[in-house]
PDB file of C-alpha atoms in Angstrom:
ATOM      1  CA  MET A   1      33.715  55.247  61.559  1.00 90.00           C
ATOM      2  CA  VAL A   2      31.125  52.574  62.240  1.00 96.00           C
ATOM      3  CA  SER A   3      31.852  49.781  59.776  1.00 96.00           C
ATOM      4  CA  TYR A   4      29.152  48.305  57.610  1.00 96.00           C
ATOM      5  CA  THR A   5      29.675  44.964  59.361  1.00 97.00           C
ATOM      6  CA  GLU A   6      28.938  46.611  62.708  1.00 97.00           C
ATOM      7  CA  ILE A   7      25.871  48.287  61.204  1.00 97.00           C
ATOM      8  CA  LEU A   8      24.493  44.973  59.970  1.00 98.00           C
ATOM      9  CA  SER A   9      25.254  43.292  63.285  1.00 97.00           C
ATOM     10  CA  SER A  10      23.351  45.971  65.185  1.00 97.00           C
ATOM     11  CA  ASN A  11      20.385  45.899  62.813  1.00 98.00           C
ATOM     12  CA  ALA A  12      20.262  42.101  63.082  1.00 98.00           C
ATOM     13  CA  LEU A  13      19.407  42.587  66.774  1.00 97.00           C
ATOM     14  CA  ILE A  14      16.126  44.282  65.855  1.00 98.00           C
ATOM     15  CA  THR A  15      13.424  41.809  66.748  1.00 97.00           C
ATOM     16  CA  THR A  16       9.819  41.999  67.858  1.00 96.00           C
ATOM     17  CA  SER A  17      10.972  42.176  71.486  1.00 95.00           C
ATOM     18  CA  THR A  18      13.881  44.593  71.011  1.00 95.00           C
ATOM     19  CA  THR A  19      12.649  47.046  68.385  1.00 97.00           C
ATOM     20  CA  PRO A  20      12.160  50.617  69.627  1.00 97.00           C
ATOM     21  CA  LEU A  21       9.847  51.303  66.680  1.00 98.00           C
ATOM     22  CA  ARG A  22       6.140  50.495  66.543  1.00 98.00           C
ATOM     23  CA  VAL A  23       4.834  53.613  64.775  1.00 98.00           C
ATOM     24  CA  ALA A  24       6.914  55.679  62.352  1.00 98.00           C
ATOM     25  CA  VAL A  25       6.219  58.699  60.153  1.00 98.00           C
ATOM     26  CA  PHE A  26       8.295  59.103  56.985  1.00 98.00           C
ATOM     27  CA  VAL A  27       8.255  62.478  55.259  1.00 98.00           C
ATOM     28  CA  GLY A  28       9.990  61.920  51.942  1.00 94.00           C
ATOM     29  CA  GLY A  29       9.602  58.147  51.891  1.00 94.00           C
ATOM     30  CA  THR A  30       8.355  57.779  48.324  1.00 95.00           C
ATOM     31  CA  SER A  31      11.885  58.004  46.927  1.00 91.00           C
ATOM     32  CA  GLY A  32      15.530  58.336  47.874  1.00 91.00           C
ATOM     33  CA  ILE A  33      16.920  57.694  51.337  1.00 94.00           C
ATOM     34  CA  GLY A  34      13.512  57.665  53.013  1.00 96.00           C
ATOM     35  CA  LYS A  35      12.352  54.866  50.715  1.00 97.00           C
ATOM     36  CA  LEU A  36      15.570  52.901  51.229  1.00 96.00           C
ATOM     37  CA  THR A  37      15.226  53.216  55.014  1.00 98.00           C
ATOM     38  CA  ILE A  38      11.612  52.071  54.951  1.00 98.00           C
ATOM     39  CA  ARG A  39      12.608  48.966  53.017  1.00 98.00           C
ATOM     40  CA  ALA A  40      15.386  48.174  55.515  1.00 98.00           C
ATOM     41  CA  LEU A  41      13.032  48.727  58.451  1.00 98.00           C
ATOM     42  CA  VAL A  42      10.255  46.547  57.052  1.00 98.00           C
ATOM     43  CA  ALA A  43      12.775  43.808  56.186  1.00 98.00           C
ATOM     44  CA  THR A  44      13.513  43.312  59.912  1.00 98.00           C
ATOM     45  CA  GLY A  45      10.213  41.427  60.048  1.00 98.00           C
ATOM     46  CA  THR A  46       8.954  43.258  63.115  1.00 98.00           C
ATOM     47  CA  PRO A  47       5.406  44.596  63.496  1.00 98.00           C
ATOM     48  CA  ILE A  48       5.608  48.218  62.344  1.00 98.00           C
ATOM     49  CA  LYS A  49       3.048  50.823  61.363  1.00 98.00           C
ATOM     50  CA  ILE A  50       4.409  53.356  58.886  1.00 98.00           C
ATOM     51  CA  TYR A  51       2.768  56.552  57.706  1.00 98.00           C
ATOM     52  CA  LEU A  52       4.327  57.112  54.294  1.00 98.00           C
ATOM     53  CA  LEU A  53       3.689  60.708  53.294  1.00 98.00           C
ATOM     54  CA  GLY A  54       3.786  61.676  49.646  1.00 96.00           C
ATOM     55  CA  ARG A  55       2.307  63.919  46.974  1.00 95.00           C
ATOM     56  CA  LYS A  56      -0.706  62.709  45.039  1.00 94.00           C
ATOM     57  CA  PRO A  57       1.291  62.272  41.775  1.00 93.00           C
ATOM     58  CA  SER A  58       3.617  59.846  43.593  1.00 94.00           C
ATOM     59  CA  GLN A  59       0.829  57.569  44.822  1.00 95.00           C
ATOM     60  CA  SER A  60       0.515  55.421  41.696  1.00 95.00           C
ATOM     61  CA  ARG A  61       4.243  54.588  41.644  1.00 94.00           C
ATOM     62  CA  THR A  62       4.326  54.089  45.415  1.00 97.00           C
ATOM     63  CA  LEU A  63       1.519  51.515  45.590  1.00 96.00           C
ATOM     64  CA  PRO A  64       3.647  48.745  44.002  1.00 97.00           C
ATOM     65  CA  PHE A  65       6.366  49.540  46.564  1.00 97.00           C
ATOM     66  CA  ILE A  66       3.819  49.190  49.383  1.00 98.00           C
ATOM     67  CA  LYS A  67       2.699  45.862  47.915  1.00 97.00           C
ATOM     68  CA  GLU A  68       6.336  44.744  47.855  1.00 98.00           C
ATOM     69  CA  LEU A  69       6.697  45.718  51.519  1.00 98.00           C
ATOM     70  CA  HIS A  70       3.610  43.734  52.520  1.00 97.00           C
ATOM     71  CA  THR A  71       5.052  40.689  50.753  1.00 98.00           C
ATOM     72  CA  LEU A  72       8.383  41.233  52.493  1.00 98.00           C
ATOM     73  CA  ASN A  73       6.763  41.556  55.911  1.00 98.00           C
ATOM     74  CA  PRO A  74       3.067  40.724  56.368  1.00 98.00           C
ATOM     75  CA  LYS A  75       3.262  42.209  59.886  1.00 97.00           C
ATOM     76  CA  ALA A  76       3.977  45.660  58.485  1.00 98.00           C
ATOM     77  CA  GLU A  77       1.163  48.162  58.031  1.00 98.00           C
ATOM     78  CA  ILE A  78       2.004  50.835  55.473  1.00 98.00           C
ATOM     79  CA  ILE A  79      -0.380  53.763  55.196  1.00 98.00           C
ATOM     80  CA  PHE A  80       0.131  56.047  52.224  1.00 98.00           C
ATOM     81  CA  THR A  81      -0.909  59.508  53.378  1.00 98.00           C
ATOM     82  CA  GLU A  82      -1.334  62.156  50.714  1.00 97.00           C
ATOM     83  CA  ALA A  83       0.392  65.390  51.631  1.00 98.00           C
ATOM     84  CA  GLU A  84       1.964  68.338  49.845  1.00 98.00           C
ATOM     85  CA  VAL A  85       4.640  68.826  52.463  1.00 98.00           C
ATOM     86  CA  SER A  86       6.074  71.977  50.898  1.00 97.00           C
ATOM     87  CA  LEU A  87       2.853  73.703  51.980  1.00 98.00           C
ATOM     88  CA  LEU A  88       2.692  74.488  55.689  1.00 98.00           C
ATOM     89  CA  ALA A  89      -1.101  74.428  55.726  1.00 98.00           C
ATOM     90  CA  ASP A  90      -1.006  70.849  54.458  1.00 98.00           C
ATOM     91  CA  VAL A  91       1.630  69.889  57.026  1.00 98.00           C
ATOM     92  CA  LYS A  92      -0.727  71.144  59.730  1.00 98.00           C
ATOM     93  CA  ARG A  93      -3.600  69.157  58.205  1.00 98.00           C
ATOM     94  CA  VAL A  94      -1.717  65.863  58.014  1.00 98.00           C
ATOM     95  CA  CYS A  95      -0.267  66.280  61.527  1.00 98.00           C
ATOM     96  CA  SER A  96      -3.780  66.778  62.853  1.00 98.00           C
ATOM     97  CA  LEU A  97      -4.851  63.629  60.995  1.00 98.00           C
ATOM     98  CA  ILE A  98      -2.052  61.516  62.480  1.00 98.00           C
ATOM     99  CA  SER A  99      -2.537  62.984  65.956  1.00 98.00           C
ATOM    100  CA  SER A 100      -6.226  62.101  65.859  1.00 98.00           C
ATOM    101  CA  VAL A 101      -5.352  58.431  65.374  1.00 98.00           C
ATOM    102  CA  GLU A 102      -2.059  57.875  67.222  1.00 98.00           C
ATOM    103  CA  SER A 103      -1.161  58.468  70.855  1.00 98.00           C
ATOM    104  CA  LYS A 104       2.554  57.729  70.390  1.00 98.00           C
ATOM    105  CA  ILE A 105       5.091  57.983  67.561  1.00 98.00           C
ATOM    106  CA  ASP A 106       8.491  56.322  67.863  1.00 98.00           C
ATOM    107  CA  LEU A 107      10.207  57.765  64.786  1.00 98.00           C
ATOM    108  CA  LEU A 108       9.800  60.906  62.707  1.00 98.00           C
ATOM    109  CA  PHE A 109      12.047  60.556  59.657  1.00 98.00           C
ATOM    110  CA  LEU A 110      12.448  63.720  57.567  1.00 98.00           C
ATOM    111  CA  SER A 111      14.210  63.472  54.207  1.00 97.00           C
ATOM    112  CA  ALA A 112      12.097  65.421  51.688  1.00 96.00           C
ATOM    113  CA  GLY A 113      14.090  67.969  49.733  1.00 92.00           C
ATOM    114  CA  PHE A 114      16.426  68.685  46.847  1.00 84.00           C
ATOM    115  CA  ALA A 115      19.233  71.023  45.843  1.00 75.00           C
ATOM    116  CA  PRO A 116      18.117  73.973  43.650  1.00 79.00           C
ATOM    117  CA  TRP A 117      20.892  73.557  41.087  1.00 67.00           C
ATOM    118  CA  GLY A 118      19.309  75.968  38.620  1.00 68.00           C
ATOM    119  CA  GLY A 119      19.938  78.872  40.967  1.00 71.00           C
ATOM    120  CA  GLN A 120      16.535  80.370  40.192  1.00 81.00           C
ATOM    121  CA  ARG A 121      14.287  81.063  43.149  1.00 90.00           C
ATOM    122  CA  LYS A 122      11.000  79.149  42.937  1.00 92.00           C
ATOM    123  CA  GLU A 123       8.404  79.749  45.620  1.00 96.00           C
ATOM    124  CA  THR A 124       5.458  77.798  46.948  1.00 97.00           C
ATOM    125  CA  ALA A 125       1.944  79.218  46.910  1.00 98.00           C
ATOM    126  CA  GLU A 126       2.661  80.354  50.479  1.00 98.00           C
ATOM    127  CA  GLY A 127       5.673  82.420  49.382  1.00 97.00           C
ATOM    128  CA  HIS A 128       8.581  80.254  50.545  1.00 97.00           C
ATOM    129  CA  GLU A 129      11.447  78.992  48.430  1.00 97.00           C
ATOM    130  CA  VAL A 130      10.545  75.378  47.633  1.00 96.00           C
ATOM    131  CA  ALA A 131      13.728  73.673  48.847  1.00 95.00           C
ATOM    132  CA  GLN A 132      13.727  75.711  52.067  1.00 97.00           C
ATOM    133  CA  ALA A 133      10.078  74.911  52.662  1.00 98.00           C
ATOM    134  CA  LEU A 134      10.857  71.192  52.337  1.00 98.00           C
ATOM    135  CA  GLU A 135      14.190  71.128  54.143  1.00 97.00           C
ATOM    136  CA  TYR A 136      13.490  73.545  56.973  1.00 98.00           C
ATOM    137  CA  TYR A 137      10.065  75.083  57.534  1.00 98.00           C
ATOM    138  CA  SER A 138       7.960  71.965  57.001  1.00 98.00           C
ATOM    139  CA  ARG A 139      10.398  69.822  58.956  1.00 98.00           C
ATOM    140  CA  MET A 140      10.247  72.106  61.984  1.00 98.00           C
ATOM    141  CA  LEU A 141       6.464  72.289  61.712  1.00 98.00           C
ATOM    142  CA  PHE A 142       6.201  68.481  61.676  1.00 98.00           C
ATOM    143  CA  ILE A 143       8.391  68.284  64.767  1.00 98.00           C
ATOM    144  CA  LEU A 144       6.545  70.964  66.696  1.00 98.00           C
ATOM    145  CA  HIS A 145       3.155  69.426  65.938  1.00 98.00           C
ATOM    146  CA  LEU A 146       4.168  65.834  66.704  1.00 98.00           C
ATOM    147  CA  LEU A 147       6.427  66.479  69.730  1.00 98.00           C
ATOM    148  CA  PRO A 148       3.664  65.580  72.197  1.00 98.00           C
ATOM    149  CA  LEU A 149       3.538  62.098  70.627  1.00 98.00           C
ATOM    150  CA  LEU A 150       7.325  61.627  70.463  1.00 98.00           C
ATOM    151  CA  ASP A 151       7.979  60.974  74.152  1.00 96.00           C
ATOM    152  CA  SER A 152      11.091  58.728  74.239  1.00 97.00           C
ATOM    153  CA  GLY A 153      10.983  58.716  70.438  1.00 98.00           C
ATOM    154  CA  ARG A 154      13.440  59.870  67.797  1.00 98.00           C
ATOM    155  CA  VAL A 155      13.642  62.554  65.106  1.00 98.00           C
ATOM    156  CA  VAL A 156      16.011  62.043  62.166  1.00 98.00           C
ATOM    157  CA  SER A 157      16.492  64.941  59.761  1.00 98.00           C
ATOM    158  CA  VAL A 158      18.560  63.923  56.725  1.00 97.00           C
ATOM    159  CA  LEU A 159      20.402  66.880  55.204  1.00 96.00           C
ATOM    160  CA  GLY A 160      23.943  67.828  56.253  1.00 95.00           C
ATOM    161  CA  GLY A 161      24.751  67.254  59.909  1.00 96.00           C
ATOM    162  CA  GLY A 162      28.339  68.197  60.681  1.00 96.00           C
ATOM    163  CA  MET A 163      28.647  70.401  57.562  1.00 95.00           C
ATOM    164  CA  GLU A 164      27.679  73.641  59.299  1.00 97.00           C
ATOM    165  CA  THR A 165      29.695  76.750  58.549  1.00 95.00           C
ATOM    166  CA  THR A 166      29.652  80.337  59.747  1.00 93.00           C
ATOM    167  CA  TYR A 167      30.845  81.727  56.416  1.00 89.00           C
ATOM    168  CA  PHE A 168      27.752  81.238  54.267  1.00 87.00           C
ATOM    169  CA  LEU A 169      25.024  81.622  56.894  1.00 94.00           C
ATOM    170  CA  ASP A 170      23.112  84.904  56.596  1.00 96.00           C
ATOM    171  CA  MET A 171      21.395  85.642  59.902  1.00 97.00           C
ATOM    172  CA  GLU A 172      19.959  88.904  58.581  1.00 97.00           C
ATOM    173  CA  ASP A 173      18.254  87.273  55.618  1.00 98.00           C
ATOM    174  CA  TRP A 174      17.180  83.771  56.660  1.00 98.00           C
ATOM    175  CA  GLU A 175      15.074  83.290  53.497  1.00 98.00           C
ATOM    176  CA  LEU A 176      17.771  84.635  51.155  1.00 97.00           C
ATOM    177  CA  LYS A 177      15.316  87.068  49.614  1.00 96.00           C
ATOM    178  CA  LYS A 178      17.700  90.003  49.177  1.00 95.00           C
ATOM    179  CA  GLU A 179      18.847  90.597  45.642  1.00 93.00           C
ATOM    180  CA  GLY A 180      21.733  88.316  44.703  1.00 90.00           C
ATOM    181  CA  ASN A 181      21.543  86.288  47.890  1.00 93.00           C
ATOM    182  CA  PHE A 182      19.864  83.183  46.508  1.00 94.00           C
ATOM    183  CA  THR A 183      22.305  80.784  44.880  1.00 89.00           C
ATOM    184  CA  ILE A 184      22.879  77.052  45.318  1.00 84.00           C
ATOM    185  CA  TRP A 185      26.165  77.879  47.033  1.00 87.00           C
ATOM    186  CA  ARG A 186      24.326  79.986  49.617  1.00 92.00           C
ATOM    187  CA  ALA A 187      21.091  78.031  49.925  1.00 94.00           C
ATOM    188  CA  ARG A 188      22.521  74.632  50.829  1.00 92.00           C
ATOM    189  CA  PRO A 189      24.700  75.770  53.786  1.00 95.00           C
ATOM    190  CA  GLN A 190      21.921  78.154  54.879  1.00 97.00           C
ATOM    191  CA  TYR A 191      19.364  75.363  55.206  1.00 97.00           C
ATOM    192  CA  ILE A 192      21.860  72.976  56.834  1.00 97.00           C
ATOM    193  CA  GLY A 193      22.820  75.586  59.415  1.00 98.00           C
ATOM    194  CA  MET A 194      19.205  76.471  60.147  1.00 98.00           C
ATOM    195  CA  ASN A 195      18.400  72.797  60.744  1.00 98.00           C
ATOM    196  CA  THR A 196      21.236  72.376  63.213  1.00 98.00           C
ATOM    197  CA  ILE A 197      20.552  75.609  65.108  1.00 98.00           C
ATOM    198  CA  MET A 198      16.885  74.777  65.606  1.00 98.00           C
ATOM    199  CA  LEU A 199      17.335  71.055  66.272  1.00 98.00           C
ATOM    200  CA  ASP A 200      19.988  71.866  68.883  1.00 98.00           C
ATOM    201  CA  ARG A 201      17.482  74.049  70.710  1.00 98.00           C
ATOM    202  CA  LEU A 202      14.684  71.491  70.433  1.00 98.00           C
ATOM    203  CA  ALA A 203      17.007  68.763  71.718  1.00 98.00           C
ATOM    204  CA  LYS A 204      17.880  70.811  74.787  1.00 98.00           C
ATOM    205  CA  GLU A 205      14.237  71.616  75.494  1.00 98.00           C
ATOM    206  CA  ASN A 206      13.095  68.013  74.965  1.00 98.00           C
ATOM    207  CA  PRO A 207      15.731  65.689  76.504  1.00 97.00           C
ATOM    208  CA  ASN A 208      13.273  62.804  76.353  1.00 97.00           C
ATOM    209  CA  VAL A 209      13.444  62.857  72.551  1.00 98.00           C
ATOM    210  CA  THR A 210      16.530  61.853  70.543  1.00 98.00           C
ATOM    211  CA  PHE A 211      17.400  64.310  67.756  1.00 98.00           C
ATOM    212  CA  VAL A 212      19.687  63.326  64.870  1.00 98.00           C
ATOM    213  CA  HIS A 213      20.824  65.575  62.005  1.00 98.00           C
ATOM    214  CA  SER A 214      22.239  63.166  59.446  1.00 97.00           C
ATOM    215  CA  LEU A 215      24.687  63.659  56.594  1.00 95.00           C
ATOM    216  CA  PRO A 216      23.780  60.962  54.038  1.00 92.00           C
ATOM    217  CA  GLY A 217      26.985  61.128  51.997  1.00 81.00           C
ATOM    218  CA  ALA A 218      27.001  60.056  48.359  1.00 61.00           C
ATOM    219  CA  VAL A 219      23.912  58.026  47.488  1.00 59.00           C
ATOM    220  CA  ASP A 220      22.825  57.596  43.873  1.00 56.00           C
ATOM    221  CA  THR A 221      19.056  58.033  44.330  1.00 57.00           C
ATOM    222  CA  GLY A 222      18.564  60.018  41.137  1.00 55.00           C
ATOM    223  CA  ASN A 223      17.247  62.988  43.116  1.00 55.00           C
ATOM    224  CA  VAL A 224      20.294  65.086  42.201  1.00 51.00           C
ATOM    225  CA  ARG A 225      18.518  66.141  38.973  1.00 48.00           C
ATOM    226  CA  ARG A 226      15.299  67.173  40.647  1.00 54.00           C
ATOM    227  CA  GLY A 227      16.389  70.724  41.431  1.00 51.00           C
ATOM    228  CA  TRP A 228      17.813  71.474  37.975  1.00 46.00           C
ATOM    229  CA  ASP A 229      15.721  73.886  35.938  1.00 51.00           C
ATOM    230  CA  GLY A 230      16.892  72.469  32.619  1.00 52.00           C
ATOM    231  CA  LYS A 231      18.556  75.765  31.685  1.00 56.00           C
ATOM    232  CA  SER A 232      21.571  76.441  33.891  1.00 56.00           C
ATOM    233  CA  ILE A 233      24.728  75.163  32.164  1.00 54.00           C
ATOM    234  CA  LEU A 234      26.701  75.497  35.399  1.00 53.00           C
ATOM    235  CA  GLY A 235      23.997  73.551  37.212  1.00 54.00           C
ATOM    236  CA  TRP A 236      24.077  70.818  34.561  1.00 50.00           C
ATOM    237  CA  ALA A 237      27.870  70.602  34.731  1.00 53.00           C
ATOM    238  CA  PHE A 238      27.822  70.280  38.515  1.00 49.00           C
ATOM    239  CA  ILE A 239      25.120  67.607  38.354  1.00 51.00           C
ATOM    240  CA  ARG A 240      27.244  65.606  35.919  1.00 54.00           C
ATOM    241  CA  PHE A 241      30.186  65.981  38.307  1.00 48.00           C
ATOM    242  CA  ILE A 242      28.101  64.801  41.272  1.00 49.00           C
ATOM    243  CA  GLU A 243      26.780  61.840  39.286  1.00 48.00           C
ATOM    244  CA  GLY A 244      30.352  60.915  38.399  1.00 51.00           C
ATOM    245  CA  VAL A 245      31.387  61.077  42.041  1.00 47.00           C
ATOM    246  CA  ASN A 246      28.355  58.981  42.993  1.00 47.00           C
ATOM    247  CA  TRP A 247      29.307  56.375  40.434  1.00 41.00           C
ATOM    248  CA  LEU A 248      32.759  56.125  42.004  1.00 45.00           C
ATOM    249  CA  VAL A 249      32.110  56.356  45.749  1.00 49.00           C
ATOM    250  CA  ALA A 250      28.383  56.249  46.507  1.00 55.00           C
ATOM    251  CA  PHE A 251      26.964  53.863  49.043  1.00 73.00           C
ATOM    252  CA  SER A 252      24.785  51.164  47.542  1.00 89.00           C
ATOM    253  CA  ASP A 253      21.051  51.530  48.085  1.00 91.00           C
ATOM    254  CA  GLU A 254      21.206  48.639  50.520  1.00 95.00           C
ATOM    255  CA  GLU A 255      24.005  50.124  52.613  1.00 95.00           C
ATOM    256  CA  SER A 256      22.394  53.569  52.727  1.00 95.00           C
ATOM    257  CA  GLY A 257      19.127  52.050  53.944  1.00 96.00           C
ATOM    258  CA  GLN A 258      20.909  49.997  56.601  1.00 98.00           C
ATOM    259  CA  ARG A 259      22.969  52.961  57.830  1.00 97.00           C
ATOM    260  CA  HIS A 260      19.871  55.125  58.238  1.00 98.00           C
ATOM    261  CA  LEU A 261      18.023  52.278  59.936  1.00 98.00           C
ATOM    262  CA  PHE A 262      20.940  52.138  62.388  1.00 98.00           C
ATOM    263  CA  GLN A 263      20.637  55.885  63.033  1.00 98.00           C
ATOM    264  CA  SER A 264      16.903  55.424  63.608  1.00 98.00           C
ATOM    265  CA  THR A 265      17.145  52.528  66.065  1.00 98.00           C
ATOM    266  CA  SER A 266      20.556  52.265  67.756  1.00 98.00           C
ATOM    267  CA  ALA A 267      21.213  53.277  71.356  1.00 97.00           C
ATOM    268  CA  ALA A 268      24.559  54.579  70.098  1.00 97.00           C
ATOM    269  CA  PHE A 269      22.760  57.928  69.832  1.00 96.00           C
ATOM    270  CA  GLY A 270      21.175  57.792  73.241  1.00 91.00           C
ATOM    271  CA  GLY A 271      17.539  57.356  74.130  1.00 93.00           C
ATOM    272  CA  ARG A 272      15.585  54.168  73.671  1.00 94.00           C
ATOM    273  CA  GLY A 273      17.248  51.906  71.157  1.00 96.00           C
ATOM    274  CA  VAL A 274      18.875  48.634  70.237  1.00 97.00           C
ATOM    275  CA  PRO A 275      21.761  47.990  72.679  1.00 95.00           C
ATOM    276  CA  TRP A 276      25.130  49.194  71.387  1.00 96.00           C
ATOM    277  CA  SER A 277      28.507  48.097  72.768  1.00 93.00           C
ATOM    278  CA  GLY A 278      30.612  50.290  70.492  1.00 94.00           C
ATOM    279  CA  LYS A 279      31.678  53.884  70.956  1.00 93.00           C
ATOM    280  CA  ALA A 280      28.796  56.043  72.121  1.00 93.00           C
ATOM    281  CA  GLY A 281      27.815  58.972  69.939  1.00 95.00           C
ATOM    282  CA  ARG A 282      28.828  62.420  71.142  1.00 96.00           C
ATOM    283  CA  ALA A 283      26.153  65.113  71.024  1.00 97.00           C
ATOM    284  CA  THR A 284      26.330  68.914  70.907  1.00 96.00           C
ATOM    285  CA  VAL A 285      25.946  70.899  74.117  1.00 94.00           C
ATOM    286  CA  GLY A 286      22.251  71.092  73.340  1.00 96.00           C
ATOM    287  CA  GLY A 287      21.986  67.330  72.924  1.00 96.00           C
ATOM    288  CA  LEU A 288      21.792  67.047  69.119  1.00 98.00           C
ATOM    289  CA  PHE A 289      23.624  64.215  67.373  1.00 98.00           C
ATOM    290  CA  LEU A 290      25.336  65.355  64.178  1.00 98.00           C
ATOM    291  CA  VAL A 291      25.857  62.036  62.412  1.00 97.00           C
ATOM    292  CA  SER A 292      28.210  61.687  59.458  1.00 95.00           C
ATOM    293  CA  ASN A 293      27.733  59.403  56.482  1.00 93.00           C
ATOM    294  CA  LYS A 294      29.983  56.940  58.299  1.00 93.00           C
ATOM    295  CA  CYS A 295      27.615  56.914  61.268  1.00 96.00           C
ATOM    296  CA  ASP A 296      30.000  58.505  63.711  1.00 94.00           C
ATOM    297  CA  CYS A 297      29.291  61.812  65.400  1.00 95.00           C
ATOM    298  CA  THR A 298      30.842  65.133  64.475  1.00 89.00           C
ATOM    299  CA  PRO A 299      29.808  67.710  67.105  1.00 89.00           C
ATOM    300  CA  ASN A 300      31.474  70.491  65.049  1.00 94.00           C
ATOM    301  CA  THR A 301      31.720  72.194  68.426  1.00 94.00           C
ATOM    302  CA  LYS A 302      33.408  75.471  67.520  1.00 95.00           C
ATOM    303  CA  VAL A 303      31.023  76.280  64.658  1.00 97.00           C
ATOM    304  CA  VAL A 304      27.848  75.057  66.362  1.00 97.00           C
ATOM    305  CA  ASP A 305      28.673  77.006  69.533  1.00 97.00           C
ATOM    306  CA  GLN A 306      29.053  80.176  67.448  1.00 97.00           C
ATOM    307  CA  LEU A 307      25.813  79.531  65.583  1.00 97.00           C
ATOM    308  CA  ARG A 308      23.990  78.889  68.860  1.00 97.00           C
ATOM    309  CA  ASP A 309      25.307  82.017  70.551  1.00 97.00           C
ATOM    310  CA  LYS A 310      24.821  84.380  67.617  1.00 96.00           C
ATOM    311  CA  GLY A 311      21.798  82.991  65.829  1.00 97.00           C
ATOM    312  CA  GLN A 312      19.596  80.707  67.893  1.00 98.00           C
ATOM    313  CA  GLU A 313      17.332  83.361  69.379  1.00 98.00           C
ATOM    314  CA  LYS A 314      17.134  85.188  66.046  1.00 98.00           C
ATOM    315  CA  LEU A 315      16.227  82.010  64.193  1.00 98.00           C
ATOM    316  CA  TRP A 316      13.670  80.981  66.804  1.00 98.00           C
ATOM    317  CA  GLY A 317      11.926  84.337  66.445  1.00 98.00           C
ATOM    318  CA  HIS A 318      11.981  84.162  62.656  1.00 98.00           C
ATOM    319  CA  THR A 319      10.750  80.565  62.620  1.00 98.00           C
ATOM    320  CA  MET A 320       7.887  81.273  64.997  1.00 98.00           C
ATOM    321  CA  GLU A 321       6.869  84.242  62.830  1.00 98.00           C
ATOM    322  CA  ILE A 322       6.670  81.945  59.797  1.00 98.00           C
ATOM    323  CA  LEU A 323       5.152  78.902  61.498  1.00 98.00           C
ATOM    324  CA  GLY A 324       2.920  80.696  64.016  1.00 98.00           C
ATOM    325  CA  PRO A 325      -0.215  80.731  61.796  1.00 98.00           C
ATOM    326  CA  TYR A 326       0.093  76.955  61.368  1.00 98.00           C
ATOM    327  CA  LEU A 327       0.608  75.994  65.013  1.00 97.00           C
TER     328      LEU A 327
END
């Protein structure tokens, strides 16, 4: 475990001369962990340009936050960029927009998503289950489009690093479309496993980029209710349980933001980062850092090796079939 004191000490070393971040893209930064991380990053006082992607309905409530950030750090440039990131066509559009302006990106932070507690499959206009579109397909599309700009940069995907399992991963039905396959108990481990399998491959193919799959742990952002359909009694009961657990053990907003800032900037996870004298993070064979909520690494070697051997080529083919029209 990396203690909170060590986290704060590392983040205190982020200055104008030491920061590895000049340009960052936050997908999911209008709420939750993305928003908390943006606040922690801006509070370092360094010059930073942030593309804050969000849906149009979130713009009005995000503008006061951006004003707060400018007051906190006049050197920070925050650009709200409207995007419906559950739609792959819009991901392509916004990536083209950013690529037309920037020649280099230092951080791609991906945290958009929610748990579909209702258990009812809801699809986007493009035919993908909404949570999967946010937590897998759009994330991979952002990475693939922006990779040319991420030389010596970092990708952080916040979902469930280290929680991979072989038991609930269906490699014959990646989208869980077969009758009876889609439940919250199947969807969550499916999307976590898919993230790790693909990020492990991308890390191996792009050793100049640092890839982190982060497990956020308990954080009371309020997003736990987003995926509830208002009908499922079991879903409601589980949400109440999770909220109770959060009340007891959740990280504070401040600590969550600082821990994810550490994951985004520290050389503990290789690459270009703030110098770290503690224990170095241990990556998977492919080079992916699976980072726990305590900011140490959990390679989950046995499971990840099985997933890589049995599913990586299958998932790559499936993913390219889905994303191909948008690349």
